[in-house]
Amino acid sequence: NNLVDIIDDSFYDVGYEEIGEPMEAHAPVEDWIEFYGSPDRMPSMKSAGPWHVDGNVGGLYKFENVCVTNNIDAPKPPELDTTSRGLLYFTNQKSMAKNPKRCVPCSKPAMNSRVEDRWDATSDSDSDLGHRCGMKGLHAMFASSVEDYNDCMADSENHKTMIRARQNQSTTRAEQIRYFEEPTLLLQFDAHDREHSLFDTLLTYLPHWHKWRSDYEGVPFQSVISHSVEGCLTHSRNWFCELTHQIQAFGYAREVQWERKDTTLYCYKSLYYNQLEYQRDLNHEGLVTKAVMDDFRDELFRNFALPAPRDMSEVWKKDAQLGMKRPLNIALCANGENGWKDLDKLVSSTRSMKKYQAVEFNLIDNFDDLTVAEQATAFNSADAVVMATGHHESDHFANAIFSPDESFFAEVGCSSQSLTGNGHFMSLLLGTHRRVTKCAEQHAGEEICVSCSSEGSFSMTGVAFQALIDDIMKRQEQKIKFQRDSL
């Protein structure tokens, strides 16, 4: 079904990751790339799509004969957004040719205000643009040709509109075009937030990956391009890139090199787009199933060589048969100076009590200091994870995918709530999530809650902390008892 028919300085360059000295990149001359030295040499194009790649699995679409631009405002503070692109869609519709704002992308607030995130959906707040908005992360722009696009972008009123909406694009004036003959995947993800890269990008892609990995032909595209992180398929150590590398998410597709020149426009005969935020709340049921998640995590456990298996039931049964009792391992993270104050003192005083001699406390000051493999091992080795959250700190909980089934997660903070706490997501891990928040004005002394400061940090009393540890111990005992009684 055709959805169209149905309905540079280094401070600001925060969206990219480079290795070594910066060098001008040159796309290699290949038989699958056509190069046009000027727009007038570009053959006439008519765009088509988007179509669902798989009608039974949503979130992945295919376009034909389109070009992609890069939003140069979004990666700058305060947004630090590495996911926003423009899609240049070629059409000969007379109504569009008469529209002076045909090339102006909708603003991000306008995209977010729509009832449904569909390609053909318009926005009331950007109704003066007179065209469809596109999809989140892929803002629609229209033209009849590359030359027409250049003329439209050169209009001073259009330029002012894009500045106000923070939708300045690169390329704004195309002097040369690279046209990719091979099917290409446009890979977009939040390079600064693990949780958002997992929930907004990977969970949409996983059902397709799960299906393709059993197909003889594999993925339907031969190349991948990403402006979120350069070198994602090759040398990047970004968290999302490490995961996709370990599971061979993109098969044997090559990574497209791209050059940072405002005058080069990248166009594609066949472009695949993994819809951003499609599965953020996991509200499209039946796609990310337990089988899909288990296969994904089994690949990670195997390729990261994690010490604990995903399914610990056989380990617990063997322990019960031998009469062994393993120490309870609790990983705790304060997340720096602006996180959980005096967590180290709470751990030190609690550890010295006889009641907690069988508890191993693994105190981690800041997860950002750990490599991806070290983060994975910290979560995998723990029976329970207790972590301070706030702002982007909650994104560390994305590492829950490395934890064995039936793990416990306590999210401690004043206001933020992680995506990982989603009940459906927890059910896929057979995990338990508890959120510890700000104390009420009148609360019992043993209530598990935190006191918040104006600086954004928080603290917890020793009594409340020990009550939290007692709750974790009780849950662990219940798990072990269940396994022992089932023998």
Short mmCIF file of C-alpha atoms in Angstrom, two decimals:
data_model
loop_
_atom_site.label_atom_id
_atom_site.label_comp_id
_atom_site.label_asym_id
_atom_site.label_seq_id
_atom_site.Cartn_x
_atom_site.Cartn_y
_atom_site.Cartn_z
CA ASN A 1 0.00 0.00 0.00
CA ASN A 2 1.35 3.41 -1.02
CA LEU A 3 0.80 5.66 2.00
CA VAL A 4 0.95 8.73 -0.22
CA ASP A 5 -2.05 7.58 -2.16
CA ILE A 6 -3.91 6.42 0.92
CA ILE A 7 -4.05 9.55 2.57
CA ASP A 8 31.56 24.04 12.10
CA ASP A 9 33.11 24.48 15.16
CA SER A 10 33.92 21.58 17.51
CA PHE A 11 31.73 22.89 20.34
CA TYR A 12 28.61 22.62 18.27
CA ASP A 13 29.68 19.48 16.45
CA VAL A 14 28.35 17.25 19.25
CA GLY A 15 26.43 14.79 17.12
CA TYR A 16 29.40 13.02 15.63
CA GLU A 17 32.25 10.79 16.68
CA GLU A 18 35.59 10.79 14.92
CA ILE A 19 38.89 8.93 15.25
CA GLY A 20 42.25 10.64 14.76
CA GLU A 21 42.91 13.87 12.89
CA PRO A 22 39.95 15.24 10.91
CA MET A 23 40.36 14.66 7.19
CA GLU A 24 38.19 15.48 4.22
CA ALA A 25 36.16 12.40 3.38
CA HIS A 26 35.64 11.34 -0.22
CA ALA A 27 32.98 8.87 -1.23
CA PRO A 28 34.71 6.21 -3.34
CA VAL A 29 33.82 6.03 -6.99
CA GLU A 30 31.81 2.82 -7.31
CA ASP A 31 29.61 1.39 -10.01
CA TRP A 32 26.66 1.68 -7.60
CA ILE A 33 27.15 5.44 -7.09
CA GLU A 34 26.39 7.99 -9.80
CA PHE A 35 28.06 11.38 -9.48
CA TYR A 36 26.61 14.50 -11.07
CA GLY A 37 28.80 17.61 -11.09
CA SER A 38 25.90 20.04 -11.28
CA PRO A 39 22.10 19.94 -10.77
CA ASP A 40 21.36 20.46 -14.47
CA ARG A 41 23.12 17.16 -15.25
CA MET A 42 20.86 15.26 -12.85
CA PRO A 43 18.19 13.23 -14.70
CA SER A 44 14.58 14.02 -13.89
CA MET A 45 13.33 12.16 -10.81
CA LYS A 46 9.88 11.36 -9.48
CA SER A 47 9.67 10.13 -5.89
CA ALA A 48 7.47 7.26 -4.73
CA GLY A 49 6.44 5.76 -1.42
CA PRO A 50 6.59 5.29 1.42
CA TRP A 51 5.57 1.63 1.43
CA HIS A 52 5.62 -0.75 4.35
CA VAL A 53 8.59 -3.10 3.94
CA ASP A 54 6.58 -5.80 5.71
CA GLY A 55 2.83 -5.41 6.08
CA ASN A 56 2.85 -7.67 9.13
CA VAL A 57 5.63 -5.79 10.92
CA GLY A 58 5.31 -2.02 11.07
CA GLY A 59 7.84 0.75 11.49
CA LEU A 60 10.09 0.20 8.46
CA TYR A 61 9.38 1.97 5.15
CA LYS A 62 10.80 2.22 1.67
CA PHE A 63 11.07 5.34 -0.51
CA GLU A 64 12.22 5.61 -4.11
CA ASN A 65 14.12 8.47 -5.76
CA VAL A 66 14.51 10.77 -2.78
CA CYS A 67 17.32 12.85 -1.28
CA VAL A 68 18.28 13.33 2.36
CA THR A 69 19.42 16.51 4.08
CA ASN A 70 20.83 16.99 7.56
CA ASN A 71 19.31 19.35 10.15
CA ILE A 72 22.30 21.42 11.29
CA ASP A 73 20.43 23.15 14.14
CA ALA A 74 19.24 20.08 16.04
CA PRO A 75 22.67 18.78 17.22
CA LYS A 76 23.47 22.15 18.83
CA PRO A 77 22.64 22.99 22.45
CA PRO A 78 20.18 22.82 24.06
CA GLU A 79 18.62 20.00 21.96
CA LEU A 80 21.71 17.89 21.19
CA ASP A 81 19.46 15.95 18.81
CA THR A 82 21.26 13.63 16.39
CA THR A 83 18.10 12.17 14.81
CA SER A 84 16.63 14.95 12.67
CA ARG A 85 16.81 14.73 8.85
CA GLY A 86 15.01 16.27 5.91
CA LEU A 87 13.61 14.14 3.07
CA LEU A 88 13.48 15.82 -0.33
CA TYR A 89 10.52 14.35 -2.21
CA PHE A 90 10.24 15.06 -5.94
CA THR A 91 6.78 15.69 -7.37
CA ASN A 92 5.30 17.41 -10.42
CA GLN A 93 2.01 18.27 -8.76
CA LYS A 94 0.90 21.70 -9.94
CA SER A 95 -0.42 22.64 -6.52
CA MET A 96 2.99 21.96 -4.98
CA ALA A 97 4.81 23.91 -7.68
CA LYS A 98 2.69 26.96 -6.77
CA ASN A 99 3.47 26.57 -3.06
CA PRO A 100 6.32 28.98 -2.18
CA LYS A 101 7.04 27.06 1.05
CA ARG A 102 7.16 23.60 -0.54
CA CYS A 103 10.78 23.06 0.54
CA VAL A 104 10.36 24.30 4.13
CA PRO A 105 10.27 21.44 6.68
CA CYS A 106 7.76 21.41 9.52
CA SER A 107 9.07 22.37 12.94
CA LYS A 108 9.74 19.69 15.55
CA PRO A 109 6.91 20.92 17.85
CA ALA A 110 4.53 20.73 14.88
CA MET A 111 5.60 17.15 14.17
CA ASN A 112 5.06 16.20 17.81
CA SER A 113 1.63 17.85 17.98
CA ARG A 114 0.06 15.57 15.36
CA VAL A 115 -2.37 12.89 16.50
CA GLU A 116 -0.60 10.21 14.42
CA ASP A 117 2.96 10.07 13.15
CA ARG A 118 2.18 9.33 9.50
CA TRP A 119 3.92 10.51 6.35
CA ASP A 120 0.75 12.07 4.98
CA ALA A 121 -0.25 13.83 8.22
CA THR A 122 -0.26 17.62 8.38
CA SER A 123 0.04 19.84 11.44
CA ASP A 124 -2.32 22.63 12.46
CA SER A 125 0.56 24.61 13.94
CA ASP A 126 2.44 24.59 10.60
CA SER A 127 -0.61 24.73 8.32
CA ASP A 128 0.81 27.78 6.52
CA LEU A 129 3.42 25.52 4.90
CA GLY A 130 0.69 23.87 2.82
CA HIS A 131 2.21 20.40 2.70
CA ARG A 132 2.55 17.18 4.65
CA CYS A 133 5.09 17.08 7.48
CA GLY A 134 6.60 13.61 7.04
CA MET A 135 7.53 11.45 10.02
CA LYS A 136 9.35 12.11 13.26
CA GLY A 137 13.01 12.47 12.46
CA LEU A 138 12.27 12.70 8.73
CA HIS A 139 10.82 16.10 7.85
CA ALA A 140 9.25 16.27 4.40
CA MET A 141 10.39 18.83 1.80
CA PHE A 142 9.06 19.00 -1.75
CA ALA A 143 10.43 20.12 -5.12
CA SER A 144 10.15 19.23 -8.80
CA SER A 145 13.93 18.93 -9.26
CA VAL A 146 17.21 19.68 -7.51
CA GLU A 147 17.32 23.04 -9.29
CA ASP A 148 13.83 23.80 -8.05
CA TYR A 149 14.94 22.86 -4.53
CA ASN A 150 17.89 25.27 -4.77
CA ASP A 151 15.60 28.09 -5.90
CA CYS A 152 13.10 27.41 -3.13
CA MET A 153 15.79 27.27 -0.42
CA ALA A 154 17.29 30.54 -1.68
CA ASP A 155 14.07 32.43 -0.92
CA SER A 156 14.76 34.83 1.97
CA GLU A 157 11.36 34.31 3.63
CA ASN A 158 11.83 30.55 3.57
CA HIS A 159 15.26 30.99 5.12
CA LYS A 160 13.80 33.10 7.95
CA THR A 161 11.08 30.50 8.56
CA MET A 162 13.65 27.73 8.87
CA ILE A 163 15.78 29.79 11.26
CA ARG A 164 12.79 30.41 13.54
CA ALA A 165 11.84 26.72 13.47
CA ARG A 166 15.46 25.55 13.95
CA GLN A 167 15.20 23.62 10.69
CA ASN A 168 18.25 24.84 8.77
CA GLN A 169 19.34 22.09 6.42
CA SER A 170 22.54 20.95 4.82
CA THR A 171 22.59 20.90 1.85
CA THR A 172 20.88 24.27 1.28
CA ARG A 173 22.27 24.72 -2.21
CA ALA A 174 23.30 21.59 -4.07
CA GLU A 175 26.19 21.97 -6.52
CA GLN A 176 26.85 18.27 -6.95
CA ILE A 177 24.81 15.13 -6.34
CA ARG A 178 25.69 11.59 -5.34
CA TYR A 179 22.99 9.17 -6.41
CA PHE A 180 23.11 5.71 -4.84
CA GLU A 181 21.83 2.91 -7.04
CA GLU A 182 21.91 0.27 -4.30
CA PRO A 183 19.17 0.03 -1.65
CA THR A 184 20.33 1.99 1.41
CA LEU A 185 19.17 2.11 5.03
CA LEU A 186 19.00 5.55 6.65
CA LEU A 187 20.10 4.84 10.23
CA GLN A 188 18.97 7.43 12.77
CA PHE A 189 19.30 7.22 16.54
CA ASP A 190 19.97 9.36 19.59
CA ALA A 191 23.74 9.17 19.95
CA HIS A 192 23.67 10.78 23.41
CA ASP A 193 21.02 8.65 25.12
CA ARG A 194 21.17 4.87 25.42
CA GLU A 195 17.51 4.45 26.34
CA HIS A 196 16.24 6.53 23.44
CA SER A 197 18.50 4.77 20.96
CA LEU A 198 17.14 1.45 22.26
CA PHE A 199 13.44 2.32 22.48
CA ASP A 200 13.18 4.84 19.62
CA THR A 201 15.27 2.99 17.05
CA LEU A 202 16.37 -0.54 17.91
CA LEU A 203 13.07 -1.91 19.23
CA THR A 204 11.41 -0.89 15.95
CA TYR A 205 14.13 -2.60 13.95
CA LEU A 206 14.46 -5.83 16.00
CA PRO A 207 11.38 -7.68 14.63
CA HIS A 208 12.66 -7.12 11.08
CA TRP A 209 16.17 -8.24 12.07
CA HIS A 210 14.71 -11.34 13.73
CA LYS A 211 12.93 -12.28 10.50
CA TRP A 212 15.78 -11.45 8.14
CA ARG A 213 18.44 -13.35 10.05
CA SER A 214 16.64 -16.61 9.23
CA ASP A 215 16.15 -15.69 5.57
CA TYR A 216 18.66 -16.91 3.03
CA GLU A 217 18.90 -13.48 1.37
CA GLY A 218 19.27 -11.52 4.64
CA VAL A 219 18.70 -7.77 4.87
CA PRO A 220 17.10 -6.13 1.79
CA PHE A 221 19.62 -3.26 1.59
CA GLN A 222 23.28 -3.28 0.58
CA SER A 223 24.47 -0.12 2.33
CA VAL A 224 23.81 1.96 5.46
CA ILE A 225 24.28 5.69 6.00
CA SER A 226 24.13 7.41 9.36
CA HIS A 227 24.58 11.06 10.28
CA SER A 228 23.99 10.27 13.96
CA VAL A 229 27.47 8.84 14.49
CA GLU A 230 30.12 8.56 11.83
CA GLY A 231 31.60 5.08 11.56
CA CYS A 232 28.76 3.33 13.37
CA LEU A 233 29.29 0.10 11.40
CA THR A 234 33.08 0.29 11.57
CA HIS A 235 35.04 2.04 14.32
CA SER A 236 32.54 3.82 16.59
CA ARG A 237 32.40 2.85 20.27
CA ASN A 238 28.98 4.40 20.73
CA TRP A 239 26.68 2.20 22.90
CA PHE A 240 24.06 1.71 20.16
CA CYS A 241 26.71 0.98 17.54
CA GLU A 242 28.40 -1.61 19.75
CA LEU A 243 25.08 -3.44 20.18
CA THR A 244 24.20 -3.48 16.49
CA HIS A 245 27.72 -4.61 15.63
CA GLN A 246 27.56 -7.53 18.06
CA ILE A 247 24.26 -8.85 16.66
CA GLN A 248 25.20 -8.16 13.02
CA ALA A 249 22.08 -6.04 12.80
CA PHE A 250 22.75 -4.92 9.23
CA GLY A 251 24.10 -8.16 7.80
CA TYR A 252 26.89 -7.57 5.33
CA ALA A 253 25.78 -4.09 4.29
CA ARG A 254 28.59 -1.58 3.80
CA GLU A 255 28.66 1.81 5.48
CA VAL A 256 28.36 4.79 3.16
CA GLN A 257 31.06 7.38 3.65
CA TRP A 258 29.72 10.89 3.60
CA GLU A 259 31.53 14.15 3.21
CA ARG A 260 30.77 17.24 5.24
CA LYS A 261 30.27 19.58 2.34
CA ASP A 262 27.26 21.88 2.26
CA THR A 263 27.24 21.63 -1.52
CA THR A 264 26.87 17.84 -1.91
CA LEU A 265 23.36 16.35 -1.94
CA TYR A 266 22.89 12.63 -1.27
CA CYS A 267 20.08 10.93 -3.19
CA TYR A 268 18.87 7.34 -3.31
CA LYS A 269 17.13 5.09 -5.77
CA SER A 270 15.80 2.99 -2.85
CA LEU A 271 15.89 4.33 0.71
CA TYR A 272 14.80 2.34 3.77
CA TYR A 273 13.66 4.31 6.82
CA ASN A 274 13.32 2.87 10.33
CA GLN A 275 10.59 5.06 11.85
CA LEU A 276 11.81 7.00 14.87
CA GLU A 277 9.88 6.54 18.15
CA TYR A 278 7.54 3.95 16.60
CA GLN A 279 8.03 1.60 19.55
CA ARG A 280 9.00 4.06 22.29
CA ASP A 281 6.10 2.88 24.50
CA LEU A 282 5.94 -0.65 23.02
CA ASN A 283 2.29 0.04 22.21
CA HIS A 284 2.43 -1.84 18.88
CA GLU A 285 1.80 -5.25 20.35
CA GLY A 286 2.89 -8.56 18.90
CA LEU A 287 6.06 -7.18 17.27
CA VAL A 288 8.72 -7.26 19.98
CA THR A 289 7.79 -10.64 21.41
CA LYS A 290 9.55 -12.61 24.13
CA ALA A 291 11.09 -14.81 21.41
CA VAL A 292 12.46 -11.76 19.56
CA MET A 293 13.86 -10.25 22.76
CA ASP A 294 15.37 -13.56 23.90
CA ASP A 295 17.16 -14.09 20.58
CA PHE A 296 18.45 -10.52 20.66
CA ARG A 297 19.72 -10.83 24.23
CA ASP A 298 21.19 -14.31 23.67
CA GLU A 299 23.30 -12.84 20.87
CA LEU A 300 24.49 -10.07 23.19
CA PHE A 301 25.25 -12.45 26.06
CA ARG A 302 27.22 -14.72 23.75
CA ASN A 303 29.16 -12.06 21.87
CA PHE A 304 29.95 -9.93 24.92
CA ALA A 305 31.03 -13.15 26.72
CA LEU A 306 28.96 -12.24 29.78
CA PRO A 307 29.56 -14.37 32.90
CA ALA A 308 25.92 -15.09 33.82
CA PRO A 309 23.47 -16.79 31.42
CA ARG A 310 20.22 -15.08 30.45
CA ASP A 311 18.17 -17.84 32.08
CA MET A 312 19.48 -18.51 35.61
CA SER A 313 16.88 -21.13 36.53
CA GLU A 314 19.20 -24.10 35.95
CA VAL A 315 21.92 -22.43 38.01
CA TRP A 316 19.51 -21.87 40.90
CA LYS A 317 18.26 -25.45 40.69
CA LYS A 318 21.81 -26.81 40.81
CA ASP A 319 22.59 -24.57 43.79
CA ALA A 320 19.48 -25.90 45.56
CA GLN A 321 20.50 -29.51 44.88
CA LEU A 322 23.98 -28.87 46.30
CA GLY A 323 22.66 -26.82 49.21
CA MET A 324 24.63 -23.77 48.05
CA LYS A 325 23.61 -20.19 48.70
CA ARG A 326 25.21 -17.56 46.52
CA PRO A 327 25.87 -14.04 47.83
CA LEU A 328 23.31 -11.44 46.74
CA ASN A 329 25.02 -9.03 44.33
CA ILE A 330 23.64 -5.49 44.25
CA ALA A 331 25.07 -2.92 41.84
CA LEU A 332 24.56 0.69 42.97
CA CYS A 333 25.33 3.87 41.05
CA ALA A 334 25.23 7.44 42.39
CA ASN A 335 25.80 8.99 38.93
CA GLY A 336 28.28 11.67 39.95
CA GLU A 337 28.14 14.72 42.16
CA ASN A 338 24.66 15.79 41.05
CA GLY A 339 23.13 12.42 41.78
CA TRP A 340 22.79 10.46 44.99
CA LYS A 341 24.64 12.24 47.81
CA ASP A 342 26.52 10.12 50.36
CA LEU A 343 25.58 6.80 48.74
CA ASP A 344 29.07 5.55 49.56
CA LYS A 345 28.49 6.27 53.26
CA LEU A 346 25.14 4.46 53.20
CA VAL A 347 26.78 1.43 51.61
CA SER A 348 29.70 1.49 54.04
CA SER A 349 27.51 1.62 57.15
CA THR A 350 25.07 -1.01 55.84
CA ARG A 351 27.83 -3.37 54.71
CA SER A 352 29.24 -3.47 58.25
CA MET A 353 26.00 -4.82 59.73
CA LYS A 354 25.84 -8.55 60.40
CA LYS A 355 22.44 -8.79 58.71
CA TYR A 356 23.99 -7.88 55.34
CA GLN A 357 27.14 -10.02 55.43
CA ALA A 358 25.79 -12.17 52.58
CA VAL A 359 25.27 -9.12 50.36
CA GLU A 360 27.92 -7.98 47.88
CA PHE A 361 27.64 -4.24 47.25
CA ASN A 362 29.17 -3.15 43.93
CA LEU A 363 29.37 0.63 44.11
CA ILE A 364 29.86 2.43 40.79
CA ASP A 365 30.36 6.19 40.95
CA ASN A 366 29.58 7.00 37.33
CA PHE A 367 28.57 4.65 34.50
CA ASP A 368 29.88 7.11 31.92
CA ASP A 369 33.39 6.13 33.01
CA LEU A 370 32.80 2.52 31.91
CA THR A 371 33.14 1.00 28.46
CA VAL A 372 30.11 -0.67 26.92
CA ALA A 373 31.52 -4.10 27.82
CA GLU A 374 32.10 -2.99 31.42
CA GLN A 375 28.56 -1.62 31.67
CA ALA A 376 27.21 -4.91 30.33
CA THR A 377 29.22 -6.93 32.83
CA ALA A 378 28.15 -4.74 35.77
CA PHE A 379 24.47 -5.32 34.99
CA ASN A 380 24.97 -8.97 34.11
CA SER A 381 26.77 -9.78 37.38
CA ALA A 382 24.11 -8.17 39.58
CA ASP A 383 20.96 -9.72 40.99
CA ALA A 384 19.64 -6.21 41.54
CA VAL A 385 20.55 -2.77 40.17
CA VAL A 386 19.89 0.37 42.23
CA MET A 387 20.58 3.52 40.29
CA ALA A 388 20.19 7.26 40.69
CA THR A 389 18.30 8.82 37.79
CA GLY A 390 17.65 12.34 36.61
CA HIS A 391 17.88 14.10 33.25
CA HIS A 392 19.92 11.74 31.01
CA GLU A 393 21.21 9.58 33.86
CA SER A 394 18.22 7.26 33.50
CA ASP A 395 19.53 6.19 30.10
CA HIS A 396 21.99 3.86 31.88
CA PHE A 397 19.04 1.58 32.62
CA ALA A 398 19.09 0.56 28.96
CA ASN A 399 21.82 -1.84 30.10
CA ALA A 400 19.03 -3.91 31.66
CA ILE A 401 19.10 -5.93 28.44
CA PHE A 402 22.37 -7.44 29.74
CA SER A 403 20.83 -8.53 33.05
CA PRO A 404 19.71 -12.14 33.54
CA ASP A 405 15.98 -12.82 33.52
CA GLU A 406 14.11 -12.04 36.75
CA SER A 407 16.51 -9.28 37.82
CA PHE A 408 15.36 -6.40 40.03
CA PHE A 409 15.76 -2.73 39.10
CA ALA A 410 15.30 0.18 41.49
CA GLU A 411 15.17 3.64 39.94
CA VAL A 412 15.93 6.27 42.59
CA GLY A 413 15.45 9.99 41.94
CA CYS A 414 13.36 13.11 42.39
CA SER A 415 11.47 13.40 39.14
CA SER A 416 12.67 11.45 36.12
CA GLN A 417 11.22 8.17 34.96
CA SER A 418 13.10 5.80 32.70
CA LEU A 419 11.69 4.18 29.58
CA THR A 420 13.04 0.90 30.93
CA GLY A 421 10.38 0.92 33.65
CA ASN A 422 7.72 0.23 30.99
CA GLY A 423 5.69 -2.76 32.22
CA HIS A 424 5.71 -4.48 28.83
CA PHE A 425 9.47 -4.12 28.57
CA MET A 426 9.95 -5.54 32.06
CA SER A 427 7.76 -8.52 31.15
CA LEU A 428 10.07 -9.26 28.20
CA LEU A 429 12.97 -9.50 30.69
CA LEU A 430 10.84 -11.20 33.36
CA GLY A 431 12.18 -8.37 35.50
CA THR A 432 10.82 -6.27 38.35
CA HIS A 433 11.02 -2.49 38.41
CA ARG A 434 10.55 -0.22 41.41
CA ARG A 435 10.60 3.56 41.35
CA VAL A 436 11.74 5.40 44.48
CA THR A 437 10.76 9.07 44.45
CA LYS A 438 10.58 12.21 46.58
CA CYS A 439 9.28 11.85 50.13
CA ALA A 440 5.92 13.33 50.96
CA GLU A 441 5.82 16.11 53.57
CA GLN A 442 4.37 13.72 56.14
CA HIS A 443 6.00 10.32 55.76
CA ALA A 444 7.00 7.47 58.01
CA GLY A 445 10.68 7.25 58.91
CA GLU A 446 11.10 3.81 57.36
CA GLU A 447 9.37 4.78 54.12
CA ILE A 448 11.61 4.19 51.10
CA CYS A 449 11.89 7.66 49.54
CA VAL A 450 14.43 10.46 48.97
CA SER A 451 14.89 14.07 50.04
CA CYS A 452 15.61 16.40 47.11
CA SER A 453 17.84 19.48 47.06
CA SER A 454 17.50 22.57 44.89
CA GLU A 455 20.71 21.63 43.07
CA GLY A 456 19.11 18.48 41.68
CA SER A 457 20.86 15.99 43.95
CA PHE A 458 19.08 13.91 46.59
CA SER A 459 19.74 11.89 49.71
CA MET A 460 18.21 8.95 51.59
CA THR A 461 18.19 8.09 55.27
CA GLY A 462 19.99 5.01 56.50
CA VAL A 463 16.71 3.50 57.69
CA ALA A 464 15.10 3.95 54.26
CA PHE A 465 18.17 2.57 52.48
CA GLN A 466 18.23 -0.53 54.66
CA ALA A 467 14.50 -1.00 54.04
CA LEU A 468 15.22 -0.97 50.31
CA ILE A 469 17.98 -3.57 50.71
CA ASP A 470 15.65 -5.68 52.88
CA ASP A 471 13.04 -5.61 50.11
CA ILE A 472 15.63 -6.77 47.55
CA MET A 473 16.77 -9.58 49.86
CA LYS A 474 13.19 -10.73 50.42
CA ARG A 475 12.51 -10.86 46.67
CA GLN A 476 15.69 -12.85 46.06
CA GLU A 477 14.80 -15.34 48.78
CA GLN A 478 11.38 -15.85 47.22
CA LYS A 479 12.96 -16.61 43.82
CA ILE A 480 15.37 -19.14 45.30
CA LYS A 481 12.63 -20.75 47.42
CA PHE A 482 10.48 -21.18 44.32
CA GLN A 483 13.29 -23.00 42.54
CA ARG A 484 14.04 -25.13 45.61
CA ASP A 485 10.37 -26.10 46.05
CA SER A 486 10.07 -27.04 42.37
CA LEU A 487 12.70 -29.80 42.67
#
